[in-house]
Amino acid sequence: MKRAGEHLYFHVPFCDGKCVYCGFYSELYKSPVAVEYIKAIGKELELYFEDVVPVPRTIYFGGGTPSILSEKELERLCRLISEKVSLECLEEWTVEANPGTLSSTKLKILKSAGVNRISLGVQSFDDRILKNMGRRHCASDVVETANVVRESGITNIGFDLIACLPEVDEPMWRRTIEEALKLEPDHLSVYALSVEDGAKLGRLVGEGGLSIAGDDETLNMLDIAETLLDRKGYRRYEISNYARKGCECLHNLSFWRGEDYIGFGASASSRDGTLRRTNKANIDQYMSALFSGIKPPHEEEALPSEADANERFVFAFRLKEGVDLSSFCNKYAVNVDMMEKYWKILKKLAGDNLTEFMDGRWKLTAKGRALADHVAVELMSD
């Protein structure tokens, strides 16, 4: 039986600056605003669930920089959630953090609340590159923060790294992976740099101030990462994610496996059956609505069942485990015609060495993972 709110996401949009590549919604951190924002999240929880008590399996604090909140603010947010949510079935509670923003006191608060996973936005171990990208930490902060997290008793630590940052050549990229491995994280996300809408990077590239890697160089850098991480026992379980056995991010796994999730906060998104909802990326409007007793301004769309199945189908192929087509079609009531369409597309992609059928499941090949965006377009085609 499906429980209410098995996967909850809370967007904490505050940062102490803006990285040049960042396209996520964020606002400059101001404590008085953060205090009111936390109250608003509590009101959104009440409006969404009303008389139902959610029983999540995973909780995720994303941002922004959730760890920039003060000790009292973090405590208020965690207490608010524990009062409105049942934690009896909680398996994973992740908090995104930037190096240098977590104190032993903050970590004590988080661990006491039930947080058992920290995801650090490391990106690079070169101080010059970090500064050029607008990061506010240095390499030594990563080491110090990783140590403080472990001392707190939170043992599941993940690092985010970005491949193909400007001026990072192959030897420097290898050193980046090696420096990360020295700290023995449990999870590593390796993303290729992309030019996001609204990010400063796009303007810099357009003006000729920066150049970014082409497809061949990007694939080479990602191949280097996979080789080095595989040697150290990190399994690539998703296109951009590696983990030691048993340390995969359960919250993100649920997303790729097509499970529903509910997001709270300005710009947060939700998927509830065929319904998609995204709150407007505006803190003032978000708080104003909730303090008036109404839901925050948002965009909402009810997808046709076929479009809903297609979306979940594409996301599932990001995972190394691939898709059991028969089980998938049964789960989402996919009709015979649509199932045949999936078979036809998958066989065509197999002919191009992009997919393969193994042990009863369709999966991406190594070439398919490298061309995942192309595969996604093909899977969504009519």
Tab-separated table of N, CA and C in Angstrom, residues 22-157:
chain	number	residue	atom	x	y	z
A	22	CYS	N	25.800	28.304	-12.156
A	22	CYS	CA	24.565	27.893	-11.489
A	22	CYS	C	23.323	28.487	-12.149
A	23	GLY	N	22.375	27.588	-12.471
A	23	GLY	CA	21.106	28.031	-13.031
A	23	GLY	C	19.942	27.766	-12.096
A	24	PHE	N	20.233	27.250	-10.880
A	24	PHE	CA	19.175	26.985	-9.908
A	24	PHE	C	18.713	28.283	-9.261
A	25	TYR	N	17.479	28.270	-8.793
A	25	TYR	CA	16.950	29.447	-8.115
A	25	TYR	C	17.599	29.600	-6.741
A	26	SER	N	18.135	30.776	-6.460
A	26	SER	CA	18.713	31.043	-5.146
A	26	SER	C	18.616	32.531	-4.839
A	27	GLU	N	18.701	32.853	-3.563
A	27	GLU	CA	18.681	34.228	-3.065
A	27	GLU	C	19.810	34.404	-2.062
A	28	LEU	N	20.289	35.622	-1.935
A	28	LEU	CA	21.337	35.897	-0.969
A	28	LEU	C	20.806	35.660	0.440
A	29	TYR	N	21.552	34.928	1.240
A	29	TYR	CA	21.110	34.568	2.589
A	29	TYR	C	20.978	35.781	3.499
A	30	LYS	N	19.808	35.906	4.105
A	30	LYS	CA	19.549	36.908	5.137
A	30	LYS	C	18.756	36.218	6.229
A	31	SER	N	19.285	36.238	7.429
A	31	SER	CA	18.686	35.464	8.519
A	31	SER	C	17.210	35.781	8.769
A	32	PRO	N	16.802	37.053	8.840
A	32	PRO	CA	15.375	37.333	9.091
A	32	PRO	C	14.455	36.725	8.034
A	33	VAL	N	14.912	36.740	6.784
A	33	VAL	CA	14.108	36.151	5.705
A	33	VAL	C	14.070	34.628	5.855
A	34	ALA	N	15.200	34.045	6.215
A	34	ALA	CA	15.266	32.597	6.382
A	34	ALA	C	14.319	32.122	7.480
A	35	VAL	N	14.248	32.875	8.570
A	35	VAL	CA	13.353	32.513	9.674
A	35	VAL	C	11.904	32.470	9.200
A	36	GLU	N	11.486	33.491	8.452
A	36	GLU	CA	10.113	33.542	7.948
A	36	GLU	C	9.869	32.466	6.891
A	37	TYR	N	10.868	32.204	6.095
A	37	TYR	CA	10.757	31.182	5.044
A	37	TYR	C	10.500	29.808	5.670
A	38	ILE	N	11.193	29.499	6.741
A	38	ILE	CA	11.000	28.215	7.429
A	38	ILE	C	9.569	28.102	7.953
A	39	LYS	N	9.048	29.195	8.498
A	39	LYS	CA	7.650	29.185	8.951
A	39	LYS	C	6.709	28.900	7.785
A	40	ALA	N	7.010	29.490	6.627
A	40	ALA	CA	6.167	29.298	5.446
A	40	ALA	C	6.187	27.837	4.987
A	41	ILE	N	7.349	27.200	5.067
A	41	ILE	CA	7.439	25.779	4.701
A	41	ILE	C	6.512	24.952	5.595
A	42	GLY	N	6.477	25.302	6.884
A	42	GLY	CA	5.578	24.600	7.795
A	42	GLY	C	4.127	24.740	7.377
A	43	LYS	N	3.755	25.933	6.937
A	43	LYS	CA	2.374	26.168	6.503
A	43	LYS	C	2.068	25.424	5.204
A	44	GLU	N	3.075	25.327	4.319
A	44	GLU	CA	2.848	24.576	3.082
A	44	GLU	C	2.650	23.094	3.377
A	45	LEU	N	3.409	22.571	4.315
A	45	LEU	CA	3.229	21.179	4.726
A	45	LEU	C	1.806	20.941	5.227
A	46	GLU	N	1.325	21.859	6.049
A	46	GLU	CA	-0.025	21.730	6.603
A	46	GLU	C	-1.083	21.772	5.512
A	47	LEU	N	-0.924	22.697	4.563
A	47	LEU	CA	-1.904	22.825	3.486
A	47	LEU	C	-1.898	21.614	2.572
A	48	TYR	N	-0.725	21.061	2.327
A	48	TYR	CA	-0.634	19.951	1.386
A	48	TYR	C	-1.212	18.670	1.973
A	49	PHE	N	-0.851	18.374	3.223
A	49	PHE	CA	-1.260	17.096	3.799
A	49	PHE	C	-2.553	17.165	4.612
A	50	GLU	N	-2.921	18.360	5.068
A	50	GLU	CA	-4.145	18.562	5.841
A	50	GLU	C	-4.213	17.550	6.991
A	51	ASP	N	-5.140	16.572	6.926
A	51	ASP	CA	-5.306	15.641	8.043
A	51	ASP	C	-4.463	14.374	7.916
A	52	VAL	N	-3.652	14.288	6.863
A	52	VAL	CA	-2.816	13.103	6.641
A	52	VAL	C	-1.411	13.354	7.170
A	53	VAL	N	-0.866	12.383	7.881
A	53	VAL	CA	0.515	12.490	8.360
A	53	VAL	C	1.428	11.761	7.373
A	54	PRO	N	2.309	12.473	6.678
A	54	PRO	CA	3.197	11.810	5.727
A	54	PRO	C	4.182	10.883	6.427
A	55	VAL	N	4.491	9.774	5.771
A	55	VAL	CA	5.435	8.790	6.330
A	55	VAL	C	6.528	8.559	5.281
A	56	PRO	N	7.504	9.443	5.204
A	56	PRO	CA	8.502	9.351	4.130
A	56	PRO	C	9.543	8.259	4.356
A	57	ARG	N	10.050	7.766	3.229
A	57	ARG	CA	11.229	6.891	3.259
A	57	ARG	C	12.496	7.705	3.057
A	58	THR	N	12.370	8.815	2.315
A	58	THR	CA	13.530	9.689	2.123
A	58	THR	C	13.117	11.147	2.268
A	59	ILE	N	14.045	11.940	2.784
A	59	ILE	CA	13.901	13.394	2.874
A	59	ILE	C	15.176	13.994	2.295
A	60	TYR	N	15.018	15.099	1.544
A	60	TYR	CA	16.181	15.714	0.909
A	60	TYR	C	16.088	17.219	1.042
A	61	PHE	N	17.139	17.840	1.626
A	61	PHE	CA	17.267	19.291	1.671
A	61	PHE	C	18.188	19.704	0.528
A	62	GLY	N	17.642	20.429	-0.463
A	62	GLY	CA	18.468	20.898	-1.565
A	62	GLY	C	18.441	22.406	-1.647
A	63	GLY	N	19.226	22.937	-2.563
A	63	GLY	CA	19.287	24.389	-2.621
A	63	GLY	C	19.816	24.899	-3.943
A	64	GLY	N	20.344	26.147	-3.864
A	64	GLY	CA	20.792	26.848	-2.685
A	64	GLY	C	21.828	26.075	-1.877
A	65	THR	N	21.985	26.535	-0.660
A	65	THR	CA	22.921	25.928	0.281
A	65	THR	C	22.220	25.751	1.620
A	66	PRO	N	21.557	24.619	1.848
A	66	PRO	CA	20.858	24.408	3.121
A	66	PRO	C	21.745	24.604	4.349
A	67	SER	N	23.021	24.243	4.209
A	67	SER	CA	23.925	24.321	5.356
A	67	SER	C	24.303	25.746	5.729
A	68	ILE	N	23.890	26.738	4.912
A	68	ILE	CA	24.205	28.124	5.255
A	68	ILE	C	23.281	28.639	6.357
A	69	LEU	N	22.179	27.946	6.593
A	69	LEU	CA	21.287	28.334	7.682
A	69	LEU	C	22.034	28.316	9.009
A	70	SER	N	21.664	29.184	9.912
A	70	SER	CA	22.298	29.222	11.225
A	70	SER	C	21.908	27.979	12.020
A	71	GLU	N	22.573	27.783	13.138
A	71	GLU	CA	22.264	26.628	13.984
A	71	GLU	C	20.807	26.657	14.441
A	72	LYS	N	20.338	27.821	14.860
A	72	LYS	CA	18.954	27.930	15.327
A	72	LYS	C	17.967	27.689	14.183
A	73	GLU	N	18.311	28.189	12.991
A	73	GLU	CA	17.408	28.013	11.840
A	73	GLU	C	17.335	26.552	11.413
A	74	LEU	N	18.480	25.885	11.391
A	74	LEU	CA	18.485	24.461	11.069
A	74	LEU	C	17.672	23.665	12.088
A	75	GLU	N	17.844	24.022	13.343
A	75	GLU	CA	17.109	23.327	14.403
A	75	GLU	C	15.602	23.535	14.234
A	76	ARG	N	15.189	24.766	13.895
A	76	ARG	CA	13.763	25.065	13.689
A	76	ARG	C	13.208	24.278	12.519
A	77	LEU	N	13.960	24.214	11.428
A	77	LEU	CA	13.488	23.500	10.246
A	77	LEU	C	13.364	22.000	10.530
A	78	CYS	N	14.361	21.443	11.179
A	78	CYS	CA	14.321	20.011	11.503
A	78	CYS	C	13.200	19.707	12.502
A	79	ARG	N	13.021	20.571	13.484
A	79	ARG	CA	11.960	20.350	14.479
A	79	ARG	C	10.593	20.446	13.824
A	80	LEU	N	10.436	21.406	12.924
A	80	LEU	CA	9.179	21.577	12.203
A	80	LEU	C	8.813	20.294	11.453
A	81	ILE	N	9.802	19.715	10.774
A	81	ILE	CA	9.550	18.492	10.013
A	81	ILE	C	9.220	17.329	10.936
A	82	SER	N	9.949	17.196	12.042
A	82	SER	CA	9.685	16.084	12.959
A	82	SER	C	8.311	16.190	13.612
A	83	GLU	N	7.793	17.430	13.708
A	83	GLU	CA	6.469	17.622	14.300
A	83	GLU	C	5.341	17.314	13.317
A	84	LYS	N	5.600	17.495	12.029
A	84	LYS	CA	4.547	17.355	11.025
A	84	LYS	C	4.671	16.093	10.175
A	85	VAL	N	5.760	15.368	10.360
A	85	VAL	CA	6.039	14.187	9.537
A	85	VAL	C	6.395	13.014	10.450
A	86	SER	N	5.908	11.821	10.129
A	86	SER	CA	6.302	10.631	10.872
A	86	SER	C	7.623	10.112	10.317
A	87	LEU	N	8.609	9.928	11.183
A	87	LEU	CA	9.921	9.472	10.760
A	87	LEU	C	10.131	7.982	11.029
A	88	GLU	N	9.075	7.262	11.330
A	88	GLU	CA	9.215	5.868	11.735
A	88	GLU	C	9.720	4.959	10.618
A	89	CYS	N	9.517	5.338	9.365
A	89	CYS	CA	9.964	4.518	8.234
A	89	CYS	C	11.102	5.170	7.449
A	90	LEU	N	11.694	6.222	8.016
A	90	LEU	CA	12.724	6.973	7.295
A	90	LEU	C	13.982	6.134	7.098
A	91	GLU	N	14.439	6.061	5.857
A	91	GLU	CA	15.654	5.321	5.527
A	91	GLU	C	16.829	6.253	5.249
A	92	GLU	N	16.534	7.427	4.686
A	92	GLU	CA	17.614	8.339	4.292
A	92	GLU	C	17.149	9.777	4.410
A	93	TRP	N	18.002	10.593	5.009
A	93	TRP	CA	17.743	12.028	5.092
A	93	TRP	C	19.025	12.731	4.672
A	94	THR	N	18.982	13.340	3.503
A	94	THR	CA	20.161	13.987	2.923
A	94	THR	C	20.093	15.501	3.074
A	95	VAL	N	21.231	16.109	3.353
A	95	VAL	CA	21.343	17.565	3.370
A	95	VAL	C	22.508	17.971	2.463
A	96	GLU	N	22.221	18.818	1.490
A	96	GLU	CA	23.286	19.367	0.664
A	96	GLU	C	24.032	20.434	1.454
A	97	ALA	N	25.344	20.479	1.266
A	97	ALA	CA	26.159	21.440	2.014
A	97	ALA	C	27.345	21.889	1.176
A	98	ASN	N	27.813	23.084	1.446
A	98	ASN	CA	29.057	23.546	0.850
A	98	ASN	C	30.176	23.429	1.870
A	99	PRO	N	31.374	23.063	1.431
A	99	PRO	CA	32.506	23.005	2.357
A	99	PRO	C	32.675	24.331	3.094
A	100	GLY	N	32.939	24.239	4.370
A	100	GLY	CA	33.147	25.434	5.179
A	100	GLY	C	31.896	25.989	5.819
A	101	THR	N	30.735	25.375	5.580
A	101	THR	CA	29.485	25.902	6.134
A	101	THR	C	28.884	24.997	7.208
A	102	LEU	N	29.573	23.912	7.537
A	102	LEU	CA	29.055	22.984	8.547
A	102	LEU	C	29.941	22.996	9.789
A	103	SER	N	29.367	23.355	10.924
A	103	SER	CA	30.079	23.289	12.195
A	103	SER	C	29.709	21.995	12.901
A	104	SER	N	30.467	21.647	13.927
A	104	SER	CA	30.147	20.447	14.702
A	104	SER	C	28.780	20.593	15.363
A	105	THR	N	28.415	21.822	15.750
A	105	THR	CA	27.103	22.052	16.372
A	105	THR	C	25.979	21.836	15.368
A	106	LYS	N	26.133	22.370	14.149
A	106	LYS	CA	25.124	22.153	13.112
A	106	LYS	C	24.954	20.667	12.835
A	107	LEU	N	26.059	19.957	12.758
A	107	LEU	CA	26.005	18.537	12.459
A	107	LEU	C	25.359	17.748	13.597
A	108	LYS	N	25.588	18.172	14.813
A	108	LYS	CA	24.949	17.525	15.959
A	108	LYS	C	23.435	17.688	15.871
A	109	ILE	N	23.003	18.888	15.489
A	109	ILE	CA	21.564	19.159	15.324
A	109	ILE	C	20.984	18.267	14.230
A	110	LEU	N	21.680	18.197	13.097
A	110	LEU	CA	21.196	17.412	11.969
A	110	LEU	C	21.136	15.926	12.307
A	111	LYS	N	22.191	15.421	12.930
A	111	LYS	CA	22.211	13.994	13.269
A	111	LYS	C	21.124	13.651	14.285
A	112	SER	N	20.913	14.527	15.253
A	112	SER	CA	19.874	14.288	16.261
A	112	SER	C	18.491	14.246	15.619
A	113	ALA	N	18.314	15.028	14.545
A	113	ALA	CA	17.021	15.063	13.865
A	113	ALA	C	16.770	13.813	13.035
A	114	GLY	N	17.851	13.128	12.629
A	114	GLY	CA	17.708	11.935	11.801
A	114	GLY	C	18.461	11.988	10.493
A	115	VAL	N	19.190	13.085	10.246
A	115	VAL	CA	19.982	13.196	9.017
A	115	VAL	C	21.097	12.151	9.046
A	116	ASN	N	21.222	11.393	7.961
A	116	ASN	CA	22.259	10.358	7.912
A	116	ASN	C	23.095	10.414	6.639
A	117	ARG	N	22.908	11.485	5.854
A	117	ARG	CA	23.679	11.607	4.614
A	117	ARG	C	23.954	13.081	4.324
A	118	ILE	N	25.209	13.394	4.009
A	118	ILE	CA	25.611	14.754	3.647
A	118	ILE	C	26.194	14.728	2.242
A	119	SER	N	25.733	15.656	1.389
A	119	SER	CA	26.239	15.773	0.028
A	119	SER	C	26.983	17.094	-0.099
A	120	LEU	N	28.294	17.027	-0.298
A	120	LEU	CA	29.137	18.228	-0.342
A	120	LEU	C	29.386	18.694	-1.776
A	121	GLY	N	29.167	19.979	-2.019
A	121	GLY	CA	29.436	20.573	-3.322
A	121	GLY	C	30.910	20.918	-3.448
A	122	VAL	N	31.729	19.944	-3.784
A	122	VAL	CA	33.189	20.113	-3.838
A	122	VAL	C	33.601	20.772	-5.152
A	123	GLN	N	33.190	20.211	-6.267
A	123	GLN	CA	33.400	20.690	-7.639
A	123	GLN	C	34.841	20.603	-8.122
A	124	SER	N	35.807	21.104	-7.342
A	124	SER	CA	37.211	21.069	-7.748
A	124	SER	C	38.089	21.126	-6.498
A	125	PHE	N	39.362	20.715	-6.661
A	125	PHE	CA	40.323	20.829	-5.559
A	125	PHE	C	41.409	21.853	-5.867
A	126	ASP	N	41.195	22.648	-6.901
A	126	ASP	CA	42.157	23.684	-7.267
A	126	ASP	C	41.584	25.031	-6.841
A	127	ASP	N	42.258	25.734	-5.953
A	127	ASP	CA	41.737	26.983	-5.395
A	127	ASP	C	41.527	28.062	-6.465
A	128	ARG	N	42.401	28.098	-7.454
A	128	ARG	CA	42.262	29.105	-8.507
A	128	ARG	C	41.005	28.842	-9.333
A	129	ILE	N	40.791	27.592	-9.669
A	129	ILE	CA	39.606	27.227	-10.454
A	129	ILE	C	38.342	27.507	-9.654
A	130	LEU	N	38.365	27.171	-8.382
A	130	LEU	CA	37.207	27.430	-7.527
A	130	LEU	C	36.865	28.916	-7.497
A	131	LYS	N	37.887	29.750	-7.345
A	131	LYS	CA	37.661	31.193	-7.310
A	131	LYS	C	37.101	31.695	-8.634
A	132	ASN	N	37.658	31.192	-9.748
A	132	ASN	CA	37.180	31.613	-11.059
A	132	ASN	C	35.715	31.248	-11.300
A	133	MET	N	35.290	30.162	-10.706
A	133	MET	CA	33.911	29.702	-10.873
A	133	MET	C	32.949	30.322	-9.852
A	134	GLY	N	33.474	31.193	-9.003
A	134	GLY	CA	32.619	31.874	-8.040
A	134	GLY	C	32.338	31.080	-6.784
A	135	ARG	N	33.077	29.990	-6.576
A	135	ARG	CA	32.903	29.227	-5.341
A	135	ARG	C	33.499	30.009	-4.168
A	136	ARG	N	32.936	29.827	-2.997
A	136	ARG	CA	33.397	30.563	-1.818
A	136	ARG	C	34.208	29.702	-0.865
A	137	HIS	N	34.598	28.509	-1.287
A	137	HIS	CA	35.421	27.660	-0.425
A	137	HIS	C	36.750	27.374	-1.114
A	138	CYS	N	37.673	26.807	-0.368
A	138	CYS	CA	38.948	26.372	-0.933
A	138	CYS	C	39.125	24.881	-0.647
A	139	ALA	N	40.153	24.290	-1.225
A	139	ALA	CA	40.352	22.846	-1.116
A	139	ALA	C	40.499	22.396	0.330
A	140	SER	N	41.173	23.193	1.147
A	140	SER	CA	41.364	22.801	2.549
A	140	SER	C	40.039	22.737	3.303
A	141	ASP	N	39.048	23.526	2.876
A	141	ASP	CA	37.722	23.471	3.500
A	141	ASP	C	37.058	22.116	3.277
A	142	VAL	N	37.332	21.515	2.116
A	142	VAL	CA	36.741	20.206	1.818
A	142	VAL	C	37.260	19.167	2.796
A	143	VAL	N	38.566	19.164	2.988
A	143	VAL	CA	39.192	18.209	3.909
A	143	VAL	C	38.649	18.397	5.314
A	144	GLU	N	38.625	19.643	5.763
A	144	GLU	CA	38.161	19.941	7.116
A	144	GLU	C	36.691	19.555	7.298
A	145	THR	N	35.864	19.895	6.323
A	145	THR	CA	34.438	19.600	6.441
A	145	THR	C	34.178	18.097	6.433
A	146	ALA	N	34.857	17.358	5.543
A	146	ALA	CA	34.688	15.901	5.502
A	146	ALA	C	35.047	15.282	6.845
A	147	ASN	N	36.108	15.778	7.465
A	147	ASN	CA	36.516	15.253	8.775
A	147	ASN	C	35.482	15.570	9.850
A	148	VAL	N	34.959	16.803	9.830
A	148	VAL	CA	33.970	17.199	10.839
A	148	VAL	C	32.684	16.381	10.690
A	149	VAL	N	32.286	16.129	9.451
A	149	VAL	CA	31.085	15.320	9.215
A	149	VAL	C	31.270	13.926	9.804
A	150	ARG	N	32.404	13.300	9.531
A	150	ARG	CA	32.643	11.948	10.051
A	150	ARG	C	32.709	11.942	11.570
A	151	GLU	N	33.319	12.965	12.143
A	151	GLU	CA	33.404	13.036	13.604
A	151	GLU	C	32.029	13.161	14.242
A	152	SER	N	31.053	13.691	13.483
A	152	SER	CA	29.698	13.863	14.010
A	152	SER	C	28.943	12.535	14.084
A	153	GLY	N	29.459	11.528	13.378
A	153	GLY	CA	28.778	10.241	13.360
A	153	GLY	C	27.950	10.017	12.108
A	154	ILE	N	27.889	11.026	11.220
A	154	ILE	CA	27.211	10.854	9.928
A	154	ILE	C	28.232	10.240	8.975
A	155	THR	N	28.008	9.014	8.592
A	155	THR	CA	29.039	8.259	7.868
A	155	THR	C	28.874	8.257	6.364
A	156	ASN	N	27.671	8.577	5.861
A	156	ASN	CA	27.444	8.541	4.419
A	156	ASN	C	27.700	9.938	3.842
A	157	ILE	N	28.838	10.083	3.179
A	157	ILE	CA	29.247	11.386	2.649
A	157	ILE	C	29.390	11.298	1.132
